[in-house]
PDB file of C-alpha atoms in Angstrom:
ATOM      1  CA  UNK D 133      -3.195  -1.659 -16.787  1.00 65.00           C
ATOM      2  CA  UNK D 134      -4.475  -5.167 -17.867  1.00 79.00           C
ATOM      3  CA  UNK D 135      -2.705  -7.973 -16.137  1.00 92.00           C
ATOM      4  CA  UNK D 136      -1.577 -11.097 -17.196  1.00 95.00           C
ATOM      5  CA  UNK D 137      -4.426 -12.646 -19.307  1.00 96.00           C
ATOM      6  CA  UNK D 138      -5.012 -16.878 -19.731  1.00 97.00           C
ATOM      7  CA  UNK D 139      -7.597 -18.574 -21.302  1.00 97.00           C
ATOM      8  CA  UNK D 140      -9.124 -20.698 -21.432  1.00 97.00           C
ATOM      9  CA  UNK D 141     -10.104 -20.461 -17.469  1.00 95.00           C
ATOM     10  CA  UNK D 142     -10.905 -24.020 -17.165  1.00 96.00           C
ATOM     11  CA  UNK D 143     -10.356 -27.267 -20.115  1.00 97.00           C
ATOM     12  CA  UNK D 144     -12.095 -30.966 -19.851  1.00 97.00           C
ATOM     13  CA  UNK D 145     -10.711 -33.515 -22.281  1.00 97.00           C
ATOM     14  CA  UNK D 146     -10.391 -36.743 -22.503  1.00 97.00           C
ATOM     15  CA  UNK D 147      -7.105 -38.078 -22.728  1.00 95.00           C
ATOM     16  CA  UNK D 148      -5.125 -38.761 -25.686  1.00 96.00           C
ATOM     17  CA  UNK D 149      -6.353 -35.506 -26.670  1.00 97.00           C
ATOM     18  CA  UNK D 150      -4.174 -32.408 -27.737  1.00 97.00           C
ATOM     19  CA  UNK D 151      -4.981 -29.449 -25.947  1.00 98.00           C
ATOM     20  CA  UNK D 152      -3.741 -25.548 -25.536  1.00 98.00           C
ATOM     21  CA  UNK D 153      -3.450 -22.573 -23.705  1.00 98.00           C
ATOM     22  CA  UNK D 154      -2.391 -19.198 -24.305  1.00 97.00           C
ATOM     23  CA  UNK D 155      -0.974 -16.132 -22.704  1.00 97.00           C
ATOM     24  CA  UNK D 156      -0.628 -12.725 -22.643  1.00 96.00           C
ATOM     25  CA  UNK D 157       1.950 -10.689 -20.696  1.00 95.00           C
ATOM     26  CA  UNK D 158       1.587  -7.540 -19.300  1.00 94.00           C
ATOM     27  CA  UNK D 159       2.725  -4.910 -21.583  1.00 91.00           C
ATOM     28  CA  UNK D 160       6.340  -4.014 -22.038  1.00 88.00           C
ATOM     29  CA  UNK D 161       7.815  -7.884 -20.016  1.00 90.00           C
ATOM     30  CA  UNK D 162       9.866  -9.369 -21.829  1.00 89.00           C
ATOM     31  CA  UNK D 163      10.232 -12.205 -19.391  1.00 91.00           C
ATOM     32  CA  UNK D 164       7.287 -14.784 -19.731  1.00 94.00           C
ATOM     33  CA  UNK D 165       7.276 -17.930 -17.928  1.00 95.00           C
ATOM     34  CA  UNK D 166       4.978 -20.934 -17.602  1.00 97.00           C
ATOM     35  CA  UNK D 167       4.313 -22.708 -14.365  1.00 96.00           C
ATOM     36  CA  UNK D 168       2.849 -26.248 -13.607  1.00 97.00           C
ATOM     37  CA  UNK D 169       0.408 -26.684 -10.211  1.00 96.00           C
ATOM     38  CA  UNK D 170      -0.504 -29.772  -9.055  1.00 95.00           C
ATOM     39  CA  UNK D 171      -3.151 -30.003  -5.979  1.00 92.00           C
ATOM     40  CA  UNK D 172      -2.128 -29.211  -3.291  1.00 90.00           C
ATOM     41  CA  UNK D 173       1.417 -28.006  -4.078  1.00 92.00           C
ATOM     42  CA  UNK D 174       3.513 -25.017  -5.328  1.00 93.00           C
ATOM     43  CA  UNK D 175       3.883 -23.825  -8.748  1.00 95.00           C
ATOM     44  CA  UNK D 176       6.802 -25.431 -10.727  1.00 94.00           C
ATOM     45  CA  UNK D 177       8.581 -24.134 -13.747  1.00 93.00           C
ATOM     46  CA  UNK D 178       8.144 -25.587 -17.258  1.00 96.00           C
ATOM     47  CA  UNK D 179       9.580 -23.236 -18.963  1.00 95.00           C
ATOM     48  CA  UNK D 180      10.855 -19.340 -19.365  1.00 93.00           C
ATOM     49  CA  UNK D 181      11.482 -16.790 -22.332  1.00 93.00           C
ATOM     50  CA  UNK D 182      13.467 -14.023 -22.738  1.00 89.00           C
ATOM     51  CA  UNK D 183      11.653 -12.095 -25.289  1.00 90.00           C
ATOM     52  CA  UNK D 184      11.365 -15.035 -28.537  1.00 90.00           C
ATOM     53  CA  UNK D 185      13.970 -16.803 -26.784  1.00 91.00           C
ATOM     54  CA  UNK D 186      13.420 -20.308 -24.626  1.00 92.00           C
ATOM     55  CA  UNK D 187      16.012 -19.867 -22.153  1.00 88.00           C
ATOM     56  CA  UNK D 188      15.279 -22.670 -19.697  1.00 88.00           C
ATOM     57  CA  UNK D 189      13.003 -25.365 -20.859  1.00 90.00           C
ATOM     58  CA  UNK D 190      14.922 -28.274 -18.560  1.00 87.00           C
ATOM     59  CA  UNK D 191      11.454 -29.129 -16.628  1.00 90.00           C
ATOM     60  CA  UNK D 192       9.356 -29.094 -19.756  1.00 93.00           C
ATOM     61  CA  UNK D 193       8.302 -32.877 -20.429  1.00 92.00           C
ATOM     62  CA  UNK D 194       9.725 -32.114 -24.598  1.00 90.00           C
ATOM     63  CA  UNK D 195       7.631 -35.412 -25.545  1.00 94.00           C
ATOM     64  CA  UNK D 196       4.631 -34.264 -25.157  1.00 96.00           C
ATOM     65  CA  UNK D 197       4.840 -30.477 -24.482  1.00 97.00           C
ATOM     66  CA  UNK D 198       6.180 -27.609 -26.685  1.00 96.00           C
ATOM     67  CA  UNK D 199       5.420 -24.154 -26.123  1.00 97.00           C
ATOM     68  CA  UNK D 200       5.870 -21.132 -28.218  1.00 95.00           C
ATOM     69  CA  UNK D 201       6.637 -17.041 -27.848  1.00 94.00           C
ATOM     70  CA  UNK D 202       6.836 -16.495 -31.832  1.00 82.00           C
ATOM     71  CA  UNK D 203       6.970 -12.214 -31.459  1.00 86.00           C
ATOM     72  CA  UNK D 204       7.982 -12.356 -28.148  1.00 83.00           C
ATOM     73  CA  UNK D 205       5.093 -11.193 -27.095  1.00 91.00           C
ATOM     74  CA  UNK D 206       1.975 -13.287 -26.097  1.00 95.00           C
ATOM     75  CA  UNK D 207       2.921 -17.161 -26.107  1.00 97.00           C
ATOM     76  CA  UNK D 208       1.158 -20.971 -26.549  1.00 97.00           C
ATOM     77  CA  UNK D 209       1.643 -24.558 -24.418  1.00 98.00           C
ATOM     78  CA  UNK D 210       0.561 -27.479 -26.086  1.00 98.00           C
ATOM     79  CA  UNK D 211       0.224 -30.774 -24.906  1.00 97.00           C
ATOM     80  CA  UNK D 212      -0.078 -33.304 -27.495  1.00 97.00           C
ATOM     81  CA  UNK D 213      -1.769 -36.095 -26.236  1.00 96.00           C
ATOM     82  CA  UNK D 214      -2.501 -35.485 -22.786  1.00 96.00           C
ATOM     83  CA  UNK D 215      -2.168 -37.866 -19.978  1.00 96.00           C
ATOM     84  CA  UNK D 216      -4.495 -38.267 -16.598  1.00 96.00           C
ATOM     85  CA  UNK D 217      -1.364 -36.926 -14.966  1.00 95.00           C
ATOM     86  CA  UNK D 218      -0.965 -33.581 -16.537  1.00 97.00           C
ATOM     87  CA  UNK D 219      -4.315 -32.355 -15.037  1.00 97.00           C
ATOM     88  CA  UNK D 220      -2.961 -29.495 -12.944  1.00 96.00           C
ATOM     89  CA  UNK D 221      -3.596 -25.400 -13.197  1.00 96.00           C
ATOM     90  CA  UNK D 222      -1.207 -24.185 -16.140  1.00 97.00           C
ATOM     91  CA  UNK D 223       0.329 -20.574 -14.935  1.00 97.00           C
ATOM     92  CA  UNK D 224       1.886 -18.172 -16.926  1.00 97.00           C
ATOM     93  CA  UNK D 225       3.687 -14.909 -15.347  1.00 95.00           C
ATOM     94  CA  UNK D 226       5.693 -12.207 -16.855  1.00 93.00           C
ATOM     95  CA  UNK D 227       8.306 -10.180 -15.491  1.00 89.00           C
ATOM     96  CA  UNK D 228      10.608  -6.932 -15.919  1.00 79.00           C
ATOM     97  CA  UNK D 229      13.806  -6.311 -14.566  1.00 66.00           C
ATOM     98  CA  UNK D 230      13.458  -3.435 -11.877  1.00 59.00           C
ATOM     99  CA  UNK D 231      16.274  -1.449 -12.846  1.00 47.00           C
ATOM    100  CA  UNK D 232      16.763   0.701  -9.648  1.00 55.00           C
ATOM    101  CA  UNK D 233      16.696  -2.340  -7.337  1.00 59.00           C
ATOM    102  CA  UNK D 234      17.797  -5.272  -9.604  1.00 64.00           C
ATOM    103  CA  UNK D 235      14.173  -7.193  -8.738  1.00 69.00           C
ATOM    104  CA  UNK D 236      12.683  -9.383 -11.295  1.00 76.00           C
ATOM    105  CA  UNK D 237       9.177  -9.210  -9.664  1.00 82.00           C
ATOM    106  CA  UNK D 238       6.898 -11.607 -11.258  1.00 87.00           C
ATOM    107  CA  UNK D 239       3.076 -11.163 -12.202  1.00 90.00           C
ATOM    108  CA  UNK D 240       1.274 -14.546 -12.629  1.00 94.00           C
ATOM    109  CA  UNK D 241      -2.387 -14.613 -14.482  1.00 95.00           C
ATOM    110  CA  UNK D 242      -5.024 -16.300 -13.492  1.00 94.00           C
ATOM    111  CA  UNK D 243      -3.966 -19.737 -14.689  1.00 96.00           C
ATOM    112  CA  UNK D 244      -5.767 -22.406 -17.029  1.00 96.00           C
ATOM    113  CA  UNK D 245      -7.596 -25.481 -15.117  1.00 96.00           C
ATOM    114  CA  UNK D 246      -7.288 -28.764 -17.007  1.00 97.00           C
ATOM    115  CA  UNK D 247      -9.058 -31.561 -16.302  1.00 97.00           C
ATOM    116  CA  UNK D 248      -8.500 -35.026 -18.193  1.00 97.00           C
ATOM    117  CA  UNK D 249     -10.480 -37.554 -18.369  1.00 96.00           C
TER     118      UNK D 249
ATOM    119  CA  UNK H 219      18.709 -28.185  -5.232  1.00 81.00           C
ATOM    120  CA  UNK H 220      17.522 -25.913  -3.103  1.00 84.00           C
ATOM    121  CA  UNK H 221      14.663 -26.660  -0.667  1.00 90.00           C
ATOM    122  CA  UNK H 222      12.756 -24.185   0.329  1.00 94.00           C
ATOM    123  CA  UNK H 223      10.059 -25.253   3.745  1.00 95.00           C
ATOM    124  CA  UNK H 224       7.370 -23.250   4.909  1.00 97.00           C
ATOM    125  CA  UNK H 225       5.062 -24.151   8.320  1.00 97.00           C
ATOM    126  CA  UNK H 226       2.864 -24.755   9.680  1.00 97.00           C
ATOM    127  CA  UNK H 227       1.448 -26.423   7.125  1.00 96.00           C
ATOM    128  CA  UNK H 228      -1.891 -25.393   7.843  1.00 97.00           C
ATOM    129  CA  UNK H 229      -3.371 -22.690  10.094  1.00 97.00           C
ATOM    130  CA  UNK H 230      -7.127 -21.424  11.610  1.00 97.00           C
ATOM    131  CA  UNK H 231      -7.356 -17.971  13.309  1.00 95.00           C
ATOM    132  CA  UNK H 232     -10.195 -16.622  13.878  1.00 96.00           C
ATOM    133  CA  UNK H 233     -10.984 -12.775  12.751  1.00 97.00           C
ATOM    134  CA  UNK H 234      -8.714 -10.227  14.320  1.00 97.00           C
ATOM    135  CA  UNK H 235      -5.892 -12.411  15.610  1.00 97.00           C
ATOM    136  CA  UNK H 236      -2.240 -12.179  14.373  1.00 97.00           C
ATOM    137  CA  UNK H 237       0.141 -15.098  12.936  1.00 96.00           C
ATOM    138  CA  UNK H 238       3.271 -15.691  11.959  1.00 97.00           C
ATOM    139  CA  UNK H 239       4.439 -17.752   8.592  1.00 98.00           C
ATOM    140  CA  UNK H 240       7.631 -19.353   8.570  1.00 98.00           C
ATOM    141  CA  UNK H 241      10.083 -20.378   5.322  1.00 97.00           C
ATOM    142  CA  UNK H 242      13.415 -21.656   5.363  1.00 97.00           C
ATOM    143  CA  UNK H 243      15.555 -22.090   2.520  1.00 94.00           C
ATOM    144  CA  UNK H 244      18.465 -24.136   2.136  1.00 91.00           C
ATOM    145  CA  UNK H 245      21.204 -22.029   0.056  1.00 89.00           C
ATOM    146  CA  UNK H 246      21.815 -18.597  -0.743  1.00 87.00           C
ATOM    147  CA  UNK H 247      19.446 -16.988  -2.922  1.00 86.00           C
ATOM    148  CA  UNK H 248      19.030 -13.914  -4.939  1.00 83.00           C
ATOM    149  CA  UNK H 249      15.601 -13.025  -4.390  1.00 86.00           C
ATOM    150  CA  UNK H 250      12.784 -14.335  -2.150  1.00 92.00           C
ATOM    151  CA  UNK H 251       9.078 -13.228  -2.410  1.00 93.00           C
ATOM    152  CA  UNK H 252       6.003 -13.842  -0.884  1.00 96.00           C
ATOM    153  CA  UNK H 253       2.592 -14.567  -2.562  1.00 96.00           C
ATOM    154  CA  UNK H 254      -0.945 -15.080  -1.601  1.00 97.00           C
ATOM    155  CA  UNK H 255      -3.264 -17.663  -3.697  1.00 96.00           C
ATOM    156  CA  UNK H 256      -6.711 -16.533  -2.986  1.00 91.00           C
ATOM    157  CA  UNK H 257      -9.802 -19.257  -3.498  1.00 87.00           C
ATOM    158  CA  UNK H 258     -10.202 -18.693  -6.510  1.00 86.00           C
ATOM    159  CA  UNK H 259      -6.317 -19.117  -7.436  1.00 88.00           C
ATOM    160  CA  UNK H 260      -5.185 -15.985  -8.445  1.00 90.00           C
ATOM    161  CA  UNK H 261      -1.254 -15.736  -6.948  1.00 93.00           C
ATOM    162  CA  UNK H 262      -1.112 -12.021  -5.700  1.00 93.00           C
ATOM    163  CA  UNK H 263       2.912 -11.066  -5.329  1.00 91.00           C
ATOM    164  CA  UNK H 264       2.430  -9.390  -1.469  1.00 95.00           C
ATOM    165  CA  UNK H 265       6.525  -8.801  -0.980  1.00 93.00           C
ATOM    166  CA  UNK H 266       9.502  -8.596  -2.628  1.00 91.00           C
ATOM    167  CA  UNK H 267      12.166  -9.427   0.058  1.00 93.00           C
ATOM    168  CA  UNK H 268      15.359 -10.693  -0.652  1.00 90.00           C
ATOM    169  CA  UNK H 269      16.602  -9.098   2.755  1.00 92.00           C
ATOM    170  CA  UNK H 270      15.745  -6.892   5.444  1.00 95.00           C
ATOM    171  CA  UNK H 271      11.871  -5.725   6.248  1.00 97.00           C
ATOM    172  CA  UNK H 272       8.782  -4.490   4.577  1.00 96.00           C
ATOM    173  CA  UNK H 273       5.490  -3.756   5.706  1.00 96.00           C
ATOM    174  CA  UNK H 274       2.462  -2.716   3.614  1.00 95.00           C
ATOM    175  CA  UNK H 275      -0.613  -2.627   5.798  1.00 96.00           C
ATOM    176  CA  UNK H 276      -1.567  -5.227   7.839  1.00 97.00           C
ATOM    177  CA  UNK H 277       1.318  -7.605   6.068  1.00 97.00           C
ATOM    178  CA  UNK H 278       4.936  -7.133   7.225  1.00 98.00           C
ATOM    179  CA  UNK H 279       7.769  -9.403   6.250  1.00 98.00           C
ATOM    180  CA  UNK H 280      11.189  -9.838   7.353  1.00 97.00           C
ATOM    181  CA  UNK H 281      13.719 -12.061   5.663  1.00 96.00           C
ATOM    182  CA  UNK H 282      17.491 -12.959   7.614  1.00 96.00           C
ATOM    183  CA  UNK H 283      19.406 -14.056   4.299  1.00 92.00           C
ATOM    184  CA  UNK H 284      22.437 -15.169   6.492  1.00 93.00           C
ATOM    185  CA  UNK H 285      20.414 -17.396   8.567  1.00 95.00           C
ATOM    186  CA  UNK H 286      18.331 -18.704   5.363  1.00 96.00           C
ATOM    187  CA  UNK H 287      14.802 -18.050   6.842  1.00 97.00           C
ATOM    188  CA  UNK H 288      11.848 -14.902   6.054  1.00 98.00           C
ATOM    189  CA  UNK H 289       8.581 -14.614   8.347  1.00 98.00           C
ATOM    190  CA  UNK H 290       5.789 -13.336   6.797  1.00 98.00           C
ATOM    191  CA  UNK H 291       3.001 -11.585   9.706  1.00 98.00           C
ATOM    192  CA  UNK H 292      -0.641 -10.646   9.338  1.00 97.00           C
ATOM    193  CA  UNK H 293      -1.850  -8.549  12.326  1.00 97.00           C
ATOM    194  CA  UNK H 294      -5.759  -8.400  12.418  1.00 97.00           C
ATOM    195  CA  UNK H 295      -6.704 -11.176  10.347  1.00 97.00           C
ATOM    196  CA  UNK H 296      -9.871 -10.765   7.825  1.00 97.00           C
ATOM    197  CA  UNK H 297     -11.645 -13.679   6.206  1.00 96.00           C
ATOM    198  CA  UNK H 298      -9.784 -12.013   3.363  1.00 95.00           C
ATOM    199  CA  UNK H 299      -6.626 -13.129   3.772  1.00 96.00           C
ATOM    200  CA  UNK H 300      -8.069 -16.920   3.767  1.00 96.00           C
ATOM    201  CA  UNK H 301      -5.989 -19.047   1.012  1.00 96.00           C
ATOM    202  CA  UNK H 302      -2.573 -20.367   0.521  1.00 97.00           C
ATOM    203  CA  UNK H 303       0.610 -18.091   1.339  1.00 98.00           C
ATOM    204  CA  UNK H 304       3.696 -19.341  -0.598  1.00 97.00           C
ATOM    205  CA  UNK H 305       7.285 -18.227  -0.329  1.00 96.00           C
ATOM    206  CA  UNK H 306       8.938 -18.410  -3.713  1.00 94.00           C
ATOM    207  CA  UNK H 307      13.362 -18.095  -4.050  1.00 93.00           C
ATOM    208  CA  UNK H 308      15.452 -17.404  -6.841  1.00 86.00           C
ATOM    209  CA  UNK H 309      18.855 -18.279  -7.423  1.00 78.00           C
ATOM    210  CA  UNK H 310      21.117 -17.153 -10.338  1.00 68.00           C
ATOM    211  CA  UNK H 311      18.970 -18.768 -13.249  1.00 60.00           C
ATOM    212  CA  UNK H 312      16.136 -16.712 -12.392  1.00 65.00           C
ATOM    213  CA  UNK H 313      13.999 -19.441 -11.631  1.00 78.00           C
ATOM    214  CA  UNK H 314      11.749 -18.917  -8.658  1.00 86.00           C
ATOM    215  CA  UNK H 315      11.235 -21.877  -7.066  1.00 91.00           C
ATOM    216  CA  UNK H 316       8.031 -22.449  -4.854  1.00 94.00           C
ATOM    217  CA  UNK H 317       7.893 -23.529  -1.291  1.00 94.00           C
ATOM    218  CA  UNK H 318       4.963 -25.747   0.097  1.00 90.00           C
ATOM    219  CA  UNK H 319       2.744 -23.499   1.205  1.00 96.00           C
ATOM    220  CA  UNK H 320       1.026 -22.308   4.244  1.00 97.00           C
ATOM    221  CA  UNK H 321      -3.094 -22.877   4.040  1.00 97.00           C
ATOM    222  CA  UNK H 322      -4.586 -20.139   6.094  1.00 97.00           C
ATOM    223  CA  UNK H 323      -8.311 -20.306   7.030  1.00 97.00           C
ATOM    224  CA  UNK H 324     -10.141 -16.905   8.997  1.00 97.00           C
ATOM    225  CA  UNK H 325     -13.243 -17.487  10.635  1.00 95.00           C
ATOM    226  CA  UNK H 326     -15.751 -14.776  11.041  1.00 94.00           C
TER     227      UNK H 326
END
């Protein structure tokens, strides 16, 4: 079973520039969720779908970031223009509900590295 | 909201020794897990532990809900288990919110 699949791996731009990543759940989650990490921290929450559906976007910085699960099935952050600040490893995980014990066990890719300049 | 504290902060064991990971949280949660980031980055989910104990392998985890705390122990440490272990809680949104982090480094 393929994981959860990013690309790109790793982004350099300058800033100002727009820039975007994009993600494919595992088969069959219907939960998809995009993480922020900064060095030398923990992953933070941007933002989380239920199927098509943003259902929490509160931490997503809406100026400059908009993301998008059109089928509800892979999905697409944009920033638009970057800042020196948002360099950080963009993670994306996917989830279903384990029915027998009520977990919602999450499955994070490999994340996208972006550098600006 | 909720803060959720891991220590030490960092930790160096050389090959074959045990250790203990600490996280306390500071309000009830739904769901706590633990996750290893290896050096490359990759977050590996090790346990699902919103209560009680696990153990798979060498990993065992044990998390008091009423107390608000969950230790995660490696017996036998391999340079493999280098990285950063995070503890992660969820509370009714389903938002898992990350702790700080524990930076283990195995010598050979």
């Amino acid at each position: 079973e393929a994981g959860v699949v990013q690309s790109p791996r790793y982004k350099i731009i300058e800033k100002k520039q727009p820039v975007a990543f994009w993600c494919n759940p595992i088969s069959g989650h219907n939960t998809l969720y995009w993480y922020r990490q900064n060095l030398g921290q923990g992953p933070e929450l941007l933002i989380r779908y239920e199927n098509e559906e943003a259902v929490d976007d509160s931490q997503l910085p809406k100026d400059r970031f908009s993301a998008e699960r059109l089928k509800g099935v892979d999905s697409t952050l944009k920033i638009q223009p970057a800042e020196l600040g948002d360099s950080a490893v963009y993670l994306c995980a996917s989830s279903l509900w384990q029915d027998n014990s009520g977990a919602n066990v999450l499955t994070f890719g490999a994340g996208s590295r972006l550098t600006v300049l | 909201g909720i803060q959720v504290e891991q220590s030490p902060p960092d930790l160096i064991l050389q090959e074959g020794a045990n250790s203990t990971l600490r996280c306390n949280f500071s309000d009830s949660v739904n769901n706590l897990q633990w996750f290893h980031q290896n050096p490359w980055g990759q977050l590996i989910n090790l346990f699902y532990i919103p209560s009680g104990t696990k153990q798979n392998g060498r990993l065992s985890a044990t998390t008091v809900a009423t107390e608000r705390y969950s230790l995660l122990y490696i017996s036998s440490s391999q340079t493999t288990d280098s990285g950063v272990y995070f503890c992660a809680v969820e509370i009714n949104t389903d938002k898992l919110i990350f702790g700080t982090g524990t930076r283990l480094q195995v010598f050979p």
